[in-house]
Amino acid sequence: MYNEILETMTLEERAVLQLGRLQETIRHVMNHVPFYQQQLQDLGLDAGSFQTITDIQKLPFTRKNDLRAHYPFGLFAVPPNEAVRIHASSGTSGKPTVVGYTQSDLDDWSTSVARGLIAIGAKADDLLHNAYGYGLFTGGLGLHAGAEQLGMTVIPVSGGNTDRQITLIEDFRPSGICGTPSYMLHLAERMEEHGLDPKASSLKYGIFGAEPWSEELRQTLEDKWGIRAFDIYGLSEIMGPGVAMECQQQNGLHLMDDLFITEVIDPATGEPLPEGTVGELVFTSLKKKALPIIRYRTGDLASVTTETCPCGRTTTRMSRVKGRTDDMLIIRGVNVFPSEIERVLLQQAGVSPHYQIHRIQRAGLEALELHIELEEGMIPEEMERIICHAMKTECLISIDLVCHPLYGLPRSEGKAVRIIDRRAVSEKKFV
Ligand code: DLL
């Protein structure tokens, strides 16, 4: 383990550590962030009002819109020039969400990633091929710093330029690779096009995340590459990659409890949910100096457990992200997450793992078109019957299947775009 004391402390020890750090954070935001200062004043609260971790529930949630409303540096607790790094997430509309780090924030971030890397069995002697994008996105630099901290040798390839990535994998012979799961599929496919077998590469493990992926896709990636594929979770508002990471058990992602308080809430009511129940993840930072954040609503749906992991770590574990609150599709009253559709699709033989879900509108009702690629020799009508039936029995939804030949759908070099909203356009066409 990277830090045995922090990773194996008892629940009671952890509660004491978290409470002290929470009070420190409350003092920090009261002194430096007018947005939180106002909230605390309005509620008549100060650091002393927090006597247990659950007292955090006295405070309102912070949302992405709050960060946007204070664009770019309005929620920073230090003058921007005291931050040593700025990142931003692009967001689908409007201004990006800007985040900042002091040197101590960067140190905590890289330590979190290093801790996760040790948990999956990475070694200081290993070469790591880093295919996460470098730049404003936190993936590239986040993994980079963590791996360097562990003493690994990092190859900062970044995303894209797939043929060059293949050459580097062939020539440098890295043990580990990181990137988005969708890009790893693309990379494997391109190797096969070049007559290379990804399984024959030097790679032994992969660290994949930054987008939703299913257990079935893990299986596909492990089979295609002949590696073990580990899940890494994070978001820029909280830190970046490394908020949680799997260990060799591949049974839940270990959260960095000494750095964050994790809550799971009912996204509709905001009420806390018990362990084991899927709800929206909410994080409060405990040590961040540049951009401390209180009860941030991630929109990500998962459950948590405090049961000790067979790996020996006692840290809270979160499940794989099941979906996002804003990704849930409601088709004729049935709720379904894209990851469920992926799970069912990837169980079928004869289809590639690339797909798109098109949301369309028909006579005022939402419908789904599932665009898939068929391998050569597969008969579209037959596949339509099988896949539509599987979606109906397993996801309880009706879909229209649109079959493309192999490579008929776009490939991703970063976060895949799986959902395409054509509702406004399709309704116009229908009328
Ligand atoms: O995606 C940070 C990251 C980089 C994580 C590299 C892992 C690896 P953002 O661009 O701010 O940061 O996007 C964060 O991506 O709220 C989730 O919805 C999604 N996400 C991240 N990791 C996972 C994962 C990075 N392992 C948003 N599984 C989050 C599912 C994930 N979704």
mmCIF file with all atom_site columns, C-alpha atoms in Angstrom, residues 193-294:
data_model
loop_
_atom_site.group_PDB
_atom_site.id
_atom_site.type_symbol
_atom_site.label_atom_id
_atom_site.label_alt_id
_atom_site.label_comp_id
_atom_site.label_asym_id
_atom_site.label_entity_id
_atom_site.label_seq_id
_atom_site.pdbx_PDB_ins_code
_atom_site.Cartn_x
_atom_site.Cartn_y
_atom_site.Cartn_z
_atom_site.occupancy
_atom_site.B_iso_or_equiv
_atom_site.pdbx_formal_charge
_atom_site.auth_seq_id
_atom_site.auth_comp_id
_atom_site.auth_asym_id
_atom_site.auth_atom_id
_atom_site.pdbx_PDB_model_num
ATOM 1   C CA . GLU A 1 193 ? -6.093  -3.557  -39.200 1.00 0.00 ? 193 GLU A CA 1
ATOM 2   C CA . HIS A 1 194 ? -2.299  -3.424  -39.288 1.00 0.00 ? 194 HIS A CA 1
ATOM 3   C CA . GLY A 1 195 ? -2.167  -7.186  -38.869 1.00 0.00 ? 195 GLY A CA 1
ATOM 4   C CA . LEU A 1 196 ? -1.021  -6.924  -35.228 1.00 0.00 ? 196 LEU A CA 1
ATOM 5   C CA . ASP A 1 197 ? -2.561  -8.832  -32.355 1.00 0.00 ? 197 ASP A CA 1
ATOM 6   C CA . PRO A 1 198 ? -3.190  -6.543  -29.356 1.00 0.00 ? 198 PRO A CA 1
ATOM 7   C CA . LYS A 1 199 ? -2.937  -9.633  -27.135 1.00 0.00 ? 199 LYS A CA 1
ATOM 8   C CA . ALA A 1 200 ? 0.642   -10.115 -28.240 1.00 0.00 ? 200 ALA A CA 1
ATOM 9   C CA . SER A 1 201 ? 1.614   -6.622  -27.028 1.00 0.00 ? 201 SER A CA 1
ATOM 10  C CA . SER A 1 202 ? 3.692   -6.077  -23.893 1.00 0.00 ? 202 SER A CA 1
ATOM 11  C CA . LEU A 1 203 ? 0.688   -4.639  -22.009 1.00 0.00 ? 203 LEU A CA 1
ATOM 12  C CA . LYS A 1 204 ? -0.402  -6.315  -18.800 1.00 0.00 ? 204 LYS A CA 1
ATOM 13  C CA . TYR A 1 205 ? -2.900  -3.852  -17.353 1.00 0.00 ? 205 TYR A CA 1
ATOM 14  C CA . GLY A 1 206 ? -5.037  -0.883  -18.325 1.00 0.00 ? 206 GLY A CA 1
ATOM 15  C CA . ILE A 1 207 ? -6.471  1.987   -16.273 1.00 0.00 ? 207 ILE A CA 1
ATOM 16  C CA . PHE A 1 208 ? -9.676  3.102   -17.889 1.00 0.00 ? 208 PHE A CA 1
ATOM 17  C CA . GLY A 1 209 ? -12.276 5.703   -17.029 1.00 0.00 ? 209 GLY A CA 1
ATOM 18  C CA . ALA A 1 210 ? -13.488 9.250   -17.722 1.00 0.00 ? 210 ALA A CA 1
ATOM 19  C CA . GLU A 1 211 ? -16.651 7.860   -19.315 1.00 0.00 ? 211 GLU A CA 1
ATOM 20  C CA . PRO A 1 212 ? -19.273 5.292   -18.362 1.00 0.00 ? 212 PRO A CA 1
ATOM 21  C CA . TRP A 1 213 ? -18.434 1.686   -19.210 1.00 0.00 ? 213 TRP A CA 1
ATOM 22  C CA . SER A 1 214 ? -19.983 -1.653  -18.345 1.00 0.00 ? 214 SER A CA 1
ATOM 23  C CA . GLU A 1 215 ? -18.662 -4.925  -16.929 1.00 0.00 ? 215 GLU A CA 1
ATOM 24  C CA . GLU A 1 216 ? -19.271 -6.384  -20.403 1.00 0.00 ? 216 GLU A CA 1
ATOM 25  C CA . LEU A 1 217 ? -16.978 -3.779  -21.944 1.00 0.00 ? 217 LEU A CA 1
ATOM 26  C CA . ARG A 1 218 ? -14.357 -4.625  -19.320 1.00 0.00 ? 218 ARG A CA 1
ATOM 27  C CA . GLN A 1 219 ? -14.584 -8.235  -20.438 1.00 0.00 ? 219 GLN A CA 1
ATOM 28  C CA . THR A 1 220 ? -14.295 -7.223  -24.098 1.00 0.00 ? 220 THR A CA 1
ATOM 29  C CA . LEU A 1 221 ? -11.228 -5.079  -23.397 1.00 0.00 ? 221 LEU A CA 1
ATOM 30  C CA . GLU A 1 222 ? -9.559  -7.716  -21.226 1.00 0.00 ? 222 GLU A CA 1
ATOM 31  C CA . ASP A 1 223 ? -10.117 -10.353 -23.926 1.00 0.00 ? 223 ASP A CA 1
ATOM 32  C CA . LYS A 1 224 ? -9.042  -8.163  -26.837 1.00 0.00 ? 224 LYS A CA 1
ATOM 33  C CA . TRP A 1 225 ? -5.873  -6.911  -25.145 1.00 0.00 ? 225 TRP A CA 1
ATOM 34  C CA . GLY A 1 226 ? -5.064  -9.868  -22.916 1.00 0.00 ? 226 GLY A CA 1
ATOM 35  C CA . ILE A 1 227 ? -4.763  -7.488  -19.955 1.00 0.00 ? 227 ILE A CA 1
ATOM 36  C CA . ARG A 1 228 ? -6.522  -6.753  -16.689 1.00 0.00 ? 228 ARG A CA 1
ATOM 37  C CA . ALA A 1 229 ? -8.653  -3.628  -17.029 1.00 0.00 ? 229 ALA A CA 1
ATOM 38  C CA . PHE A 1 230 ? -9.161  -1.405  -13.972 1.00 0.00 ? 230 PHE A CA 1
ATOM 39  C CA . ASP A 1 231 ? -11.689 1.349   -13.434 1.00 0.00 ? 231 ASP A CA 1
ATOM 40  C CA . ILE A 1 232 ? -10.576 4.842   -12.397 1.00 0.00 ? 232 ILE A CA 1
ATOM 41  C CA . TYR A 1 233 ? -13.087 7.535   -11.483 1.00 0.00 ? 233 TYR A CA 1
ATOM 42  C CA . GLY A 1 234 ? -12.840 11.235  -10.928 1.00 0.00 ? 234 GLY A CA 1
ATOM 43  C CA . LEU A 1 235 ? -14.079 14.624  -11.971 1.00 0.00 ? 235 LEU A CA 1
ATOM 44  C CA . SER A 1 236 ? -12.322 17.917  -12.364 1.00 0.00 ? 236 SER A CA 1
ATOM 45  C CA . GLU A 1 237 ? -14.558 19.811  -9.922  1.00 0.00 ? 237 GLU A CA 1
ATOM 46  C CA . ILE A 1 238 ? -13.421 17.487  -7.142  1.00 0.00 ? 238 ILE A CA 1
ATOM 47  C CA . MET A 1 239 ? -9.828  16.924  -8.277  1.00 0.00 ? 239 MET A CA 1
ATOM 48  C CA . GLY A 1 240 ? -9.563  14.916  -11.497 1.00 0.00 ? 240 GLY A CA 1
ATOM 49  C CA . PRO A 1 241 ? -8.815  11.196  -11.997 1.00 0.00 ? 241 PRO A CA 1
ATOM 50  C CA . GLY A 1 242 ? -8.064  9.327   -8.772  1.00 0.00 ? 242 GLY A CA 1
ATOM 51  C CA . VAL A 1 243 ? -11.047 10.316  -6.640  1.00 0.00 ? 243 VAL A CA 1
ATOM 52  C CA . ALA A 1 244 ? -11.548 6.542   -6.595  1.00 0.00 ? 244 ALA A CA 1
ATOM 53  C CA . MET A 1 245 ? -9.787  3.607   -8.172  1.00 0.00 ? 245 MET A CA 1
ATOM 54  C CA . GLU A 1 246 ? -10.172 -0.145  -8.226  1.00 0.00 ? 246 GLU A CA 1
ATOM 55  C CA . CYS A 1 247 ? -7.725  -2.553  -6.622  1.00 0.00 ? 247 CYS A CA 1
ATOM 56  C CA . GLN A 1 248 ? -6.754  -6.010  -7.861  1.00 0.00 ? 248 GLN A CA 1
ATOM 57  C CA . GLN A 1 249 ? -10.058 -7.394  -6.557  1.00 0.00 ? 249 GLN A CA 1
ATOM 58  C CA . GLN A 1 250 ? -11.933 -5.456  -9.286  1.00 0.00 ? 250 GLN A CA 1
ATOM 59  C CA . ASN A 1 251 ? -14.844 -5.217  -6.900  1.00 0.00 ? 251 ASN A CA 1
ATOM 60  C CA . GLY A 1 252 ? -15.587 -1.560  -6.254  1.00 0.00 ? 252 GLY A CA 1
ATOM 61  C CA . LEU A 1 253 ? -13.447 1.565   -6.440  1.00 0.00 ? 253 LEU A CA 1
ATOM 62  C CA . HIS A 1 254 ? -11.580 2.715   -3.315  1.00 0.00 ? 254 HIS A CA 1
ATOM 63  C CA . LEU A 1 255 ? -12.399 6.300   -2.437  1.00 0.00 ? 255 LEU A CA 1
ATOM 64  C CA . MET A 1 256 ? -9.790  8.627   -0.965  1.00 0.00 ? 256 MET A CA 1
ATOM 65  C CA . ASP A 1 257 ? -11.656 9.058   2.321   1.00 0.00 ? 257 ASP A CA 1
ATOM 66  C CA . ASP A 1 258 ? -8.951  11.186  3.893   1.00 0.00 ? 258 ASP A CA 1
ATOM 67  C CA . LEU A 1 259 ? -9.467  13.782  1.150   1.00 0.00 ? 259 LEU A CA 1
ATOM 68  C CA . PHE A 1 260 ? -13.232 13.689  0.582   1.00 0.00 ? 260 PHE A CA 1
ATOM 69  C CA . ILE A 1 261 ? -16.486 12.966  2.359   1.00 0.00 ? 261 ILE A CA 1
ATOM 70  C CA . THR A 1 262 ? -18.710 10.915  0.069   1.00 0.00 ? 262 THR A CA 1
ATOM 71  C CA . GLU A 1 263 ? -22.491 10.983  0.359   1.00 0.00 ? 263 GLU A CA 1
ATOM 72  C CA . VAL A 1 264 ? -25.048 9.140   -1.741  1.00 0.00 ? 264 VAL A CA 1
ATOM 73  C CA . ILE A 1 265 ? -28.342 10.979  -2.064  1.00 0.00 ? 265 ILE A CA 1
ATOM 74  C CA . ASP A 1 266 ? -31.681 10.483  -3.721  1.00 0.00 ? 266 ASP A CA 1
ATOM 75  C CA . PRO A 1 267 ? -31.333 12.758  -6.758  1.00 0.00 ? 267 PRO A CA 1
ATOM 76  C CA . ALA A 1 268 ? -35.027 13.682  -6.613  1.00 0.00 ? 268 ALA A CA 1
ATOM 77  C CA . THR A 1 269 ? -35.276 14.636  -2.934  1.00 0.00 ? 269 THR A CA 1
ATOM 78  C CA . GLY A 1 270 ? -31.659 15.268  -1.913  1.00 0.00 ? 270 GLY A CA 1
ATOM 79  C CA . GLU A 1 271 ? -32.140 12.927  1.067   1.00 0.00 ? 271 GLU A CA 1
ATOM 80  C CA . PRO A 1 272 ? -29.238 10.626  2.080   1.00 0.00 ? 272 PRO A CA 1
ATOM 81  C CA . LEU A 1 273 ? -29.538 6.990   0.986   1.00 0.00 ? 273 LEU A CA 1
ATOM 82  C CA . PRO A 1 274 ? -28.307 3.950   2.919   1.00 0.00 ? 274 PRO A CA 1
ATOM 83  C CA . GLU A 1 275 ? -25.179 2.003   1.978   1.00 0.00 ? 275 GLU A CA 1
ATOM 84  C CA . GLY A 1 276 ? -25.678 -0.282  -0.983  1.00 0.00 ? 276 GLY A CA 1
ATOM 85  C CA . THR A 1 277 ? -28.418 1.829   -2.556  1.00 0.00 ? 277 THR A CA 1
ATOM 86  C CA . VAL A 1 278 ? -27.671 3.514   -5.870  1.00 0.00 ? 278 VAL A CA 1
ATOM 87  C CA . GLY A 1 279 ? -28.008 7.280   -5.806  1.00 0.00 ? 279 GLY A CA 1
ATOM 88  C CA . GLU A 1 280 ? -26.162 10.445  -6.774  1.00 0.00 ? 280 GLU A CA 1
ATOM 89  C CA . LEU A 1 281 ? -22.616 10.832  -5.482  1.00 0.00 ? 281 LEU A CA 1
ATOM 90  C CA . VAL A 1 282 ? -21.963 14.041  -3.560  1.00 0.00 ? 282 VAL A CA 1
ATOM 91  C CA . PHE A 1 283 ? -18.460 15.022  -2.467  1.00 0.00 ? 283 PHE A CA 1
ATOM 92  C CA . THR A 1 284 ? -17.032 17.485  0.033   1.00 0.00 ? 284 THR A CA 1
ATOM 93  C CA . SER A 1 285 ? -13.319 18.179  -0.184  1.00 0.00 ? 285 SER A CA 1
ATOM 94  C CA . LEU A 1 286 ? -11.366 17.980  3.065   1.00 0.00 ? 286 LEU A CA 1
ATOM 95  C CA . LYS A 1 287 ? -7.949  19.351  2.176   1.00 0.00 ? 287 LYS A CA 1
ATOM 96  C CA . LYS A 1 288 ? -8.289  21.398  -0.988  1.00 0.00 ? 288 LYS A CA 1
ATOM 97  C CA . LYS A 1 289 ? -6.840  24.860  -0.737  1.00 0.00 ? 289 LYS A CA 1
ATOM 98  C CA . ALA A 1 290 ? -7.455  26.529  -4.118  1.00 0.00 ? 290 ALA A CA 1
ATOM 99  C CA . LEU A 1 291 ? -10.979 25.283  -4.796  1.00 0.00 ? 291 LEU A CA 1
ATOM 100 C CA . PRO A 1 292 ? -12.521 23.748  -1.695  1.00 0.00 ? 292 PRO A CA 1
ATOM 101 C CA . ILE A 1 293 ? -15.956 22.417  -2.498  1.00 0.00 ? 293 ILE A CA 1
ATOM 102 C CA . ILE A 1 294 ? -18.882 21.578  -0.242  1.00 0.00 ? 294 ILE A CA 1
#
